[in-house]
Coordinates of C-alpha atoms in Angstrom, one line a residue:
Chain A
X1 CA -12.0 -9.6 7.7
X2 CA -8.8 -10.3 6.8
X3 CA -7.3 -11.7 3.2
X4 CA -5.1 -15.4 4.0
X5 CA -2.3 -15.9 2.2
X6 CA -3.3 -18.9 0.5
X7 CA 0.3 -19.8 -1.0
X8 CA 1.1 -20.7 2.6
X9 CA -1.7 -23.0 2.9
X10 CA -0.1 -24.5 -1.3
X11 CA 3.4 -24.3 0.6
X12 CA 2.3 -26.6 3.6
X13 CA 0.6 -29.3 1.4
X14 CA 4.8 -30.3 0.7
X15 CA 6.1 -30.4 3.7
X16 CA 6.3 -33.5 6.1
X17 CA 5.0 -34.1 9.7
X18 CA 8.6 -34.2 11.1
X19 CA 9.2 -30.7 9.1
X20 CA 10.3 -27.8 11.2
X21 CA 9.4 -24.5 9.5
X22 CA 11.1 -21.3 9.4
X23 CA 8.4 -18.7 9.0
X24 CA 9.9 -15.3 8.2
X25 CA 7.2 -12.5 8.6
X26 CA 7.4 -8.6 8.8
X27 CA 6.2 -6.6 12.4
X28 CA 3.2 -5.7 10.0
X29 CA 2.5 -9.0 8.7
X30 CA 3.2 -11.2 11.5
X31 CA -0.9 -12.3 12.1
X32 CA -1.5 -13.0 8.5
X33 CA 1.4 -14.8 8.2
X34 CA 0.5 -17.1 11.2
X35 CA -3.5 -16.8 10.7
X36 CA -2.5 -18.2 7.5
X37 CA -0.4 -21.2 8.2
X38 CA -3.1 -22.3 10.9
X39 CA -6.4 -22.4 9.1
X40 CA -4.9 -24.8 7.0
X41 CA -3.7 -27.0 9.2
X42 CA -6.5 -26.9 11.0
X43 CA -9.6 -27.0 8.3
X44 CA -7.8 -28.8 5.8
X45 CA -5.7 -31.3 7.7
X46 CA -7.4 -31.7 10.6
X47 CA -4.2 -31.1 12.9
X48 CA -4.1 -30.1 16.6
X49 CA -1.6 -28.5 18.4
X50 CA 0.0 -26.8 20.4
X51 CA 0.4 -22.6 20.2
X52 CA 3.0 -21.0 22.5
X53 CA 1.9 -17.3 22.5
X54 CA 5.2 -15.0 24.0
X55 CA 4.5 -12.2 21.8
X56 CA 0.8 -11.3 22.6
X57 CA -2.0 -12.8 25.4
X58 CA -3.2 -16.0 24.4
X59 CA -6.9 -14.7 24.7
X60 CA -6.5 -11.8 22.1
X61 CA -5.3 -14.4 19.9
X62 CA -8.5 -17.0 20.6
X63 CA -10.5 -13.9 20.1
X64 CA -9.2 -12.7 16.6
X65 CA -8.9 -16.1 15.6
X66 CA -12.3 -16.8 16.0
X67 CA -13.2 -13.8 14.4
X68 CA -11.9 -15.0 10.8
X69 CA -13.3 -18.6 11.6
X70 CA -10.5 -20.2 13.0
X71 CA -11.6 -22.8 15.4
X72 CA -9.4 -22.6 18.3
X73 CA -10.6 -25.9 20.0
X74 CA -8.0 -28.4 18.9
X75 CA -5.5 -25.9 20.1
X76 CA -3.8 -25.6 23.1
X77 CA -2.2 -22.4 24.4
X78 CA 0.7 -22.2 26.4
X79 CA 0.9 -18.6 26.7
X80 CA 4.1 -16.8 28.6
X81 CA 2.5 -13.2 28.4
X82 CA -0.4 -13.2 30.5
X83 CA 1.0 -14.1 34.2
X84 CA 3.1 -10.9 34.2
X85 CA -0.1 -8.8 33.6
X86 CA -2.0 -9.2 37.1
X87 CA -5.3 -10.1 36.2
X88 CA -4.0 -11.5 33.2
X89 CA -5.1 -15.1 33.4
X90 CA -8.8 -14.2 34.2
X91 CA -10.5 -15.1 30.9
X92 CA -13.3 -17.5 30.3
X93 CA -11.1 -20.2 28.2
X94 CA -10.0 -23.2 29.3
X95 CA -7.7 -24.2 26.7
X96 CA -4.9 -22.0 28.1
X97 CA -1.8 -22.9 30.1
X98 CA 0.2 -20.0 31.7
X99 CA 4.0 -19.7 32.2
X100 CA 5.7 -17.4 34.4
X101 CA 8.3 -15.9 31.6
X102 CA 9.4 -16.4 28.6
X103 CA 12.6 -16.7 30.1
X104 CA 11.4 -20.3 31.6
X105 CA 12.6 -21.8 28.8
X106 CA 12.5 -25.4 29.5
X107 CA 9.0 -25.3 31.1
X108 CA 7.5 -23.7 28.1
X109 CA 9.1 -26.8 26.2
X110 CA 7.9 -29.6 29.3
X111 CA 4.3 -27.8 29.1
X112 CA 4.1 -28.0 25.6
X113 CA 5.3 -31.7 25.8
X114 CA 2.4 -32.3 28.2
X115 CA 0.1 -30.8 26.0
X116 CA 1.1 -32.9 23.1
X117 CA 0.4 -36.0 25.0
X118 CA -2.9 -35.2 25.7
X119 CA -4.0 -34.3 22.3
X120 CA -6.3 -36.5 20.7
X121 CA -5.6 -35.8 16.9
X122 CA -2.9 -37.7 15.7
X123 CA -1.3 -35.6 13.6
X124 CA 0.1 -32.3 15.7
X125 CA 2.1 -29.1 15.2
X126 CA 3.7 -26.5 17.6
X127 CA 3.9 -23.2 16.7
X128 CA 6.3 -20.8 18.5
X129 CA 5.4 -17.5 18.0
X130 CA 8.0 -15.9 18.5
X131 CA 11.9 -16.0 18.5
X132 CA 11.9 -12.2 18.7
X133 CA 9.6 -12.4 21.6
X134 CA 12.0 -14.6 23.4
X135 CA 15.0 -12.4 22.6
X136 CA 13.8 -9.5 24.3
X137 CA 14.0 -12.2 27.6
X138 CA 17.0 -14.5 26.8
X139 CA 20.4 -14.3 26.1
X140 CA 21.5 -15.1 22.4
X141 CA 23.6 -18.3 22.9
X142 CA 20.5 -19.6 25.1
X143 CA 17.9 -19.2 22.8
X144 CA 20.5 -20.8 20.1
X145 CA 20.7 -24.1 21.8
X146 CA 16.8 -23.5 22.8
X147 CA 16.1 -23.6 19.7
X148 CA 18.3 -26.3 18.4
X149 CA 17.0 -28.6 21.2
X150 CA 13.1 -27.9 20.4
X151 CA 13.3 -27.8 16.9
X152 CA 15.1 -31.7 17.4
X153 CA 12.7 -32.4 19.8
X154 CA 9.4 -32.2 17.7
X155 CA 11.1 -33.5 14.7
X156 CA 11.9 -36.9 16.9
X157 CA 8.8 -37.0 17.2
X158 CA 6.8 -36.7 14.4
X159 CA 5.1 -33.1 15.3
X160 CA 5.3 -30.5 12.7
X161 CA 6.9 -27.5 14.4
X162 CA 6.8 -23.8 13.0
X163 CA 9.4 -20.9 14.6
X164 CA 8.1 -17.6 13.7
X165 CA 10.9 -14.8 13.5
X166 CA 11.1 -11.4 12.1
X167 CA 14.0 -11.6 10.5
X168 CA 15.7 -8.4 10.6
X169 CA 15.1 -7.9 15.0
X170 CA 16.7 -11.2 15.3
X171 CA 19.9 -11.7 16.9
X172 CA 22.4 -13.3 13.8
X173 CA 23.7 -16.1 15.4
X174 CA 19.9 -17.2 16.1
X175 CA 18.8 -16.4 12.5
X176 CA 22.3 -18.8 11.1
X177 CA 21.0 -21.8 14.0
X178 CA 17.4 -21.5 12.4
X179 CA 18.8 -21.4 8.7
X180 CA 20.6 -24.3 9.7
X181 CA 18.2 -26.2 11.4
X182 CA 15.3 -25.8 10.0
X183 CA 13.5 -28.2 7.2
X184 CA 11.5 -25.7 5.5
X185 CA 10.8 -22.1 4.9
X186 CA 8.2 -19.7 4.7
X187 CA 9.5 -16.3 3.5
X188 CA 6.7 -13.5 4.1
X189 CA 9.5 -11.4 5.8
X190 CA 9.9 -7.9 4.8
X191 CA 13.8 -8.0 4.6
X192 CA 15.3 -10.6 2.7
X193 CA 18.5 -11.8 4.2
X194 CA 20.9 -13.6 2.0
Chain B
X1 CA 60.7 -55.2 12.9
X2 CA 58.5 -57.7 11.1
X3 CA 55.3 -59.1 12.4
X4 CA 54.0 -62.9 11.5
X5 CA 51.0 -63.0 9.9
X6 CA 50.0 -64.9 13.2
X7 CA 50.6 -62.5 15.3
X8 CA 48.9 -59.6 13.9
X9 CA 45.8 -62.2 13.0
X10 CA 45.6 -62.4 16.9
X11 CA 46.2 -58.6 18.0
X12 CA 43.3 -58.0 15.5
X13 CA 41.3 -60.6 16.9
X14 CA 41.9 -59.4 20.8
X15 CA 41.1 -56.1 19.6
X16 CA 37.6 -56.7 18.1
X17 CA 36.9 -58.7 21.3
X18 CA 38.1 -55.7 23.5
X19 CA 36.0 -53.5 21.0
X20 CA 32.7 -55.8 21.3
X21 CA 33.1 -56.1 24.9
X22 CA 32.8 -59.2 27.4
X23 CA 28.9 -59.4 28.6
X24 CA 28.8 -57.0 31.3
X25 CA 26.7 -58.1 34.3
X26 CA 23.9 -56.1 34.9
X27 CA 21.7 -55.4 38.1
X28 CA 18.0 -55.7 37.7
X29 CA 16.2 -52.9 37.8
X30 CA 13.2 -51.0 39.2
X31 CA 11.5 -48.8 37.0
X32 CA 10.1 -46.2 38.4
X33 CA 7.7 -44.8 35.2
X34 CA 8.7 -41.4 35.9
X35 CA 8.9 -39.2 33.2
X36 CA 12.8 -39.0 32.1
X37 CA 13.6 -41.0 35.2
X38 CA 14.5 -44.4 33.7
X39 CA 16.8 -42.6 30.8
X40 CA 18.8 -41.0 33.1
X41 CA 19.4 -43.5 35.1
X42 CA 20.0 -46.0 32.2
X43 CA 17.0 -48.5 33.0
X44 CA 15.9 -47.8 36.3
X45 CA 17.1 -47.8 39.9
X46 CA 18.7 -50.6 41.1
X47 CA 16.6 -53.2 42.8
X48 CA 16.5 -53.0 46.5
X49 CA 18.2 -49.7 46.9
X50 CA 17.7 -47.1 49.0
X51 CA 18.1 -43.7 47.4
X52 CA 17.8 -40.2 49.3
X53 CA 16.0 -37.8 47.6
X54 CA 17.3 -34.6 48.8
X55 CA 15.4 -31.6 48.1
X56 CA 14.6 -27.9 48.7
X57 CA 11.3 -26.6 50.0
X58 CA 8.9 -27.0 46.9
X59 CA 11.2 -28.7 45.1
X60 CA 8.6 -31.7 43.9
X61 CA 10.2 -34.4 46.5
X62 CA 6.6 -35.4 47.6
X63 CA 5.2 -35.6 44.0
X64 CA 8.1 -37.4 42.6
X65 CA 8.7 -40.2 45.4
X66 CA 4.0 -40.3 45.7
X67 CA 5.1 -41.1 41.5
X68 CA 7.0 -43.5 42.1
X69 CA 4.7 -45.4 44.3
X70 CA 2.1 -44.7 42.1
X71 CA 3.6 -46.7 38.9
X72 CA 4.3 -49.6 41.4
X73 CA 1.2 -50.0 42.2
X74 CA 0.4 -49.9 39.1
X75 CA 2.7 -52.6 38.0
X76 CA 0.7 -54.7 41.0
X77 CA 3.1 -53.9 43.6
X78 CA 2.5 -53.2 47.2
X79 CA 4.0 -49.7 48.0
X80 CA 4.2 -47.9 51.5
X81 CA 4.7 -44.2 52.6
X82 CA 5.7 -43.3 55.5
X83 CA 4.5 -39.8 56.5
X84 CA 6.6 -37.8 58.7
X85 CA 5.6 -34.1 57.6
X86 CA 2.5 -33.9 56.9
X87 CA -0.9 -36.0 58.1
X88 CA -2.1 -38.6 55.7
X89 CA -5.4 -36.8 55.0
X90 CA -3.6 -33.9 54.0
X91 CA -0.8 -35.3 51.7
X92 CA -3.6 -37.8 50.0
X93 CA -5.5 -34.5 49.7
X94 CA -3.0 -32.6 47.7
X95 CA -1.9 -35.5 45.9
X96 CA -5.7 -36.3 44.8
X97 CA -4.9 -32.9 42.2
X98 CA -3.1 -35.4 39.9
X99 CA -4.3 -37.3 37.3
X100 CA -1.6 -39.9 37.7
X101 CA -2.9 -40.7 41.4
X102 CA -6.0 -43.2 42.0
X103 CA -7.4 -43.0 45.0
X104 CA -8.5 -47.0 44.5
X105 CA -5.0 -48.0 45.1
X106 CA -5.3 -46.4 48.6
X107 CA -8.7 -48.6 49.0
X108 CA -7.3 -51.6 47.5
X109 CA -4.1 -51.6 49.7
X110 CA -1.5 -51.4 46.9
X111 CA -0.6 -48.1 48.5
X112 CA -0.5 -47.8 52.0
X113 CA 0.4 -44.9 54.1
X114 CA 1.3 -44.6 57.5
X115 CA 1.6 -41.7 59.6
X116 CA 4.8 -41.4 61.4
X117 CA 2.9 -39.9 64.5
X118 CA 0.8 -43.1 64.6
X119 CA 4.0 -45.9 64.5
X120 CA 5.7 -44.0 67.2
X121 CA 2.6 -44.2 69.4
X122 CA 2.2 -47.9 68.7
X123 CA 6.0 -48.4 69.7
X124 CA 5.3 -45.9 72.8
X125 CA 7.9 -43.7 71.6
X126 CA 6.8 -40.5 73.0
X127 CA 10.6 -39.1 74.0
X128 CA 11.6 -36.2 72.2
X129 CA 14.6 -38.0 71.5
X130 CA 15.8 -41.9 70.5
X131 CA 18.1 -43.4 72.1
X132 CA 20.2 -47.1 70.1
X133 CA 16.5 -49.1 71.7
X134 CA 13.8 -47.1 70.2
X135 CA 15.6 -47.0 66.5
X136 CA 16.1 -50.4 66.8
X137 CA 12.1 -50.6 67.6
X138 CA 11.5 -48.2 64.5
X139 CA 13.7 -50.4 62.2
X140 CA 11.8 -53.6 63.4
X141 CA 8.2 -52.2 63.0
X142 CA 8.7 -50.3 59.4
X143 CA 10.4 -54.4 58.4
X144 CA 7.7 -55.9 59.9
X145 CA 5.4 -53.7 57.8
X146 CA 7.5 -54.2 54.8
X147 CA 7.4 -58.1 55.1
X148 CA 3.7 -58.4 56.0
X149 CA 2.4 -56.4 53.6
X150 CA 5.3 -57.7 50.9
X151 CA 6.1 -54.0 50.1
X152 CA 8.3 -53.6 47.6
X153 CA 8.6 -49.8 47.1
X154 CA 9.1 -47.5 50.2
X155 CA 9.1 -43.7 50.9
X156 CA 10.0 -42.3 54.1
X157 CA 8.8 -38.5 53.9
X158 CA 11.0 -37.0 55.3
X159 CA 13.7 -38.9 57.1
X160 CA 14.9 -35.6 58.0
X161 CA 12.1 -35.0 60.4
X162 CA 12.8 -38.7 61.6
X163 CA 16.8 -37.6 62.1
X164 CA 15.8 -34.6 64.2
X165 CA 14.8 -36.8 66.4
X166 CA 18.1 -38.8 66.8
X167 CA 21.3 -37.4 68.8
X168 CA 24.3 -37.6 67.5
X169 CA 25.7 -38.6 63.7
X170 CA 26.6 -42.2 65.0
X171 CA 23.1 -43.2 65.7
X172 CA 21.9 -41.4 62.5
X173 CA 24.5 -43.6 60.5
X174 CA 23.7 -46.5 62.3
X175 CA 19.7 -46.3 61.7
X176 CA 20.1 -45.4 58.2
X177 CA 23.0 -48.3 57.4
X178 CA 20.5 -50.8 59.1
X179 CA 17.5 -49.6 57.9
X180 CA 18.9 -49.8 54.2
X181 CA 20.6 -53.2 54.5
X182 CA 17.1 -54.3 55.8
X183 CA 15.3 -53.0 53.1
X184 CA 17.7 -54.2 50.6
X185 CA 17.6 -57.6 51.9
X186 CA 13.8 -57.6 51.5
X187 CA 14.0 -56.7 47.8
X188 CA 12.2 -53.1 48.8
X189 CA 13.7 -50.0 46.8
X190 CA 13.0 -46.9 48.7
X191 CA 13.5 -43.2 48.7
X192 CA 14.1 -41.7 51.3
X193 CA 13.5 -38.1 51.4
X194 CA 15.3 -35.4 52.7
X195 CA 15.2 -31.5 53.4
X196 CA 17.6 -29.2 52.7
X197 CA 17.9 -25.5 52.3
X198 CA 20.4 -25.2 49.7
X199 CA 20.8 -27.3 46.4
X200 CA 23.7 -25.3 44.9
X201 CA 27.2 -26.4 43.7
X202 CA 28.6 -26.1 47.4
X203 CA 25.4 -27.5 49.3
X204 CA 25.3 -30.5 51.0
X205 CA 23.0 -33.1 49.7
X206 CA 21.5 -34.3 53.5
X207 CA 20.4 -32.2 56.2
X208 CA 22.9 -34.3 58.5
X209 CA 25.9 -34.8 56.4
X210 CA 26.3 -38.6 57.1
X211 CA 23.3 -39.9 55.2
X212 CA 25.1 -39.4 51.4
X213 CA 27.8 -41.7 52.2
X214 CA 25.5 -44.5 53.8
X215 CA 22.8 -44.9 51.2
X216 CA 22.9 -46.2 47.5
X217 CA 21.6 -43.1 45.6
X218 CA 21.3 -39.2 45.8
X219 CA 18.7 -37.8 44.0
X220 CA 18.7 -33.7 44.6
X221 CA 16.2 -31.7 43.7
X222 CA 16.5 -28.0 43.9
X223 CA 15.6 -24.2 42.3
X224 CA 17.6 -22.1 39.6
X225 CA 16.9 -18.6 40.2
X226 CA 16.7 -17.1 36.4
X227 CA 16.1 -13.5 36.3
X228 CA 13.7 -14.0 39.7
X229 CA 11.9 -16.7 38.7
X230 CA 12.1 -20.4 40.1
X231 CA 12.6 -23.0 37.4
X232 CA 12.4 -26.7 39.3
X233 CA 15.4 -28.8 38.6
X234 CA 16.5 -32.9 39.5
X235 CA 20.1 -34.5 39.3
X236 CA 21.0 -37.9 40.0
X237 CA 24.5 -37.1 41.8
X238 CA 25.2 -41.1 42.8
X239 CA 23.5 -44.2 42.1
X240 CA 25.6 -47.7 42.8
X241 CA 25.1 -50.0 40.7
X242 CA 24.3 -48.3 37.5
X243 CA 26.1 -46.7 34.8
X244 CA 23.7 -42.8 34.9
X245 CA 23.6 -39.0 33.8
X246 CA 24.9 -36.8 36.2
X247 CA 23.5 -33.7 34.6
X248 CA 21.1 -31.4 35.4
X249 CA 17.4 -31.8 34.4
X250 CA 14.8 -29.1 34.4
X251 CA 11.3 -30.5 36.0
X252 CA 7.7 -29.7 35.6
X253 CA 5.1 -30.8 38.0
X254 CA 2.3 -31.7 35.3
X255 CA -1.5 -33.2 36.0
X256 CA 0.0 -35.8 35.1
X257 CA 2.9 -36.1 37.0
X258 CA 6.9 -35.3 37.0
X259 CA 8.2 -34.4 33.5
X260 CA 11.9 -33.3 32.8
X261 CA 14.3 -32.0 29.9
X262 CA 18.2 -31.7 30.0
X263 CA 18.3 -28.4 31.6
X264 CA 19.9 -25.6 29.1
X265 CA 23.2 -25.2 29.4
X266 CA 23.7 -21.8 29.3
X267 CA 21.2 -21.3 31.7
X268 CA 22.5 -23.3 35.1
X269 CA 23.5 -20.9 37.1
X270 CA 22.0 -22.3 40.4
X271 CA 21.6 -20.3 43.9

């Protein structure tokens, strides 16, 4: 079983539903980092929302997340991993939606809009996991403006988004947009960048 | 030079009228309740006209125009579709996958759709080709379906397939000029839909050619190729009547129908 970080859960308590959160982890720390920023919102504030999974399969993520008693239920997946594995999107779960690539950029964002709309909690979040995922697919002045225009996007409205990045394998000129247009910060990274 | 006090009391008054603007006159509008739709097109198509909705294959042309049907008969209006591709069973079959669609408004008559096939057999018009009397037949019967039922939202899917059937570009104008000043007249706003195999920057947006100048609006819907995959994109290229966006606007074809975002741009690089 693993440990939560429970200054992230002290850290989220601050922040506002239009917030957009930079969350800075380490590629050894990544799953605590974003274990710990959902159980809150999910036990403690009773939030849904959506998860857009481009770094790992969507199931392995329901699995472990049930694991540490994370319900996954008020969570939709829109994951951009499994369709490129054949065989991939056979899995038992139903609260999974499946992009092509994570280089379909605006359908990840239209699918997670969807989602959004069909939530019934009022208060949601999105959690893109990850910007470094994306890189490896997209060019560095597209995932800029991606970025700029989903971060703007949830914030109008009202639906807490979090962008989780390893800071030091991400490109610079996407790091300095999600400086800039990010709200908040969650530093858990393992390189500090000034 | 010196200016009177006068004088520059009245410049500064003609500019802040220029600046607030005289009241513009506006056309009303119909609003189709698609997704996006109504933004870019600054409130909604114009009332009673006839847009072509040109599209590659796949390209969501059936969802989007069944859509817009859909939210007029929502609104209490009676909608038709005219089915040239496809049998009615079928295209009421695939559309039945969406949660936006009812089959109750097939049942109640708010949509009604007509297959092609069946209009020309009631017209006897069982040539492989029309000649100036059998589209003036075609025109008479889809207004005589428009004014009995009181339709005020039409698709013709696809007037393409309809075209193929007509000989040269003259007649093709002709029918489409008539059939659109008809419609117009009867306060219908309809969408005509058209194939085409290419939506690029050098395509045309018809399958003929003469159909773009003729009607009121071009909708085109098309694919941009990133990296192998197929991301669905709309653009409103004209619309008369209405001030609109002529950018282009990545779709989705969701359960619940026809979403869209401002397409990145740094990824439009189209086939």
């Amino acid at each position: 079983m693993i440990e939560l970080d429970q200054r992230i859960a002290e850290q989220l308590t601050e922040i506002t539903l239009n917030s957009s959160l930079q969350v800075r982890c380490g590629s050894s720390n990544a799953f605590l980092v974003t274990s710990s920023m959902i159980e809150p919102l999910i036990n403690e504030f009773q939030m849904g929302g959506v998860y857009i999974s481009a770094s790992r399969p969507a199931p392995e993520l329901i699995a472990t997340f049930t694991e540490i008693g994370i319900p996954v239920d008020s969570i939709q997946f829109v994951d951009c991993v499994s369709s490129a594995l054949l065989g991939g999107t056979e899995n038992p779960y139903t609260n999974i939606s499946y992009v092509d690539s994570p280089i379909m950029l605006e359908s990840i964002l239209l699918r997670t809009l969807f989602h959004l709309k069909q939530m019934p909690t009022e208060q949601n979040f999105v959690i893109l996991d990850s910007v470094n995922a994306l890189a490896i697919y997209n060019e560095e002045r597209m995932l800029a403006e991606y970025l700029h225009t989903f971060i703007n996007t949830f914030r109008a409205r009202d639906v807490l988004s979090a962008v989780v990045t390893v800071p030091d394998q991400t490109p610079p000129s996407v790091l300095a947009n999600l400086d800039l247009y990010c709200t908040d910060l969650i530093d858990r990274g393992q390189v500090v960048i000034s | 030079m010196l200016y009177s006090n006068e004088l520059l009391a009245e410049v500064g008054r003609w500019v802040f009228v220029s600046m607030l603007g005289t009241p513009q006159y506006t056309r009303d509008r119909c609003i189709t309740g698609i997704h996006g739709l109504d933004e870019i097109t600054r409130g909604g198509i114009p009332y009673g006209a006839t847009v072509l909705v040109g599209g590659t294959c796949g390209s969501g042309k059936t969802t989007l125009t069944m859509e817009f049907l859909v939210h007029g008969a929502q609104m209490g209006e009676a909608c038709a579709y005219f089915a040239a591709t496809e049998p009615s069973v079928k295209l009421l079959e695939n559309i039945r996958q969406y949660t936006f669609f009812d089959m109750e408004m097939v049942d109640k008559g708010l949509i009604n759709v007509f297959d092609m096939d069946v209009v020309y057999s009631w017209l006897g018009l069982t040539k492989a080709t029309f000649d100036r009397d059998d589209i003036n037949s075609l025109v008479k019967a889809i207004t005589d379906i428009v004014n009995t039922i009181g339709v005020t939202r039409l698709v013709i899917d696809s007037v393409t397939t309809l075209c193929y059937k007509i000989p040269n570009d003259q007649l093709i104008r002709d029918f489409l000029f008539t059939l659109g000043k008809t419609l117009a007249t009867q306060g219908c706003t309809s969408f005509l839909v058209a194939e085409i195999t290419s939506a690029g920057a050098k395509a045309h947006w018809s399958s003929f050619g003469v159909e773009e100048a003729i009607l009121d609006g071009i909708m085109v819907l098309g694919d941009i190729d990133r990296m192998g995959h197929l991301l669905r994109f709309l653009q409103v290229v004209k619309m008369r009547g209405t001030d609109h966006s002529r950018a282009k606007y990545a779709i989705e074809l969701t359960p619940m129908g026809v979403m869209m975002t401002p397409m990145l741009k740094w990824g439009v690089d189209s086939d």
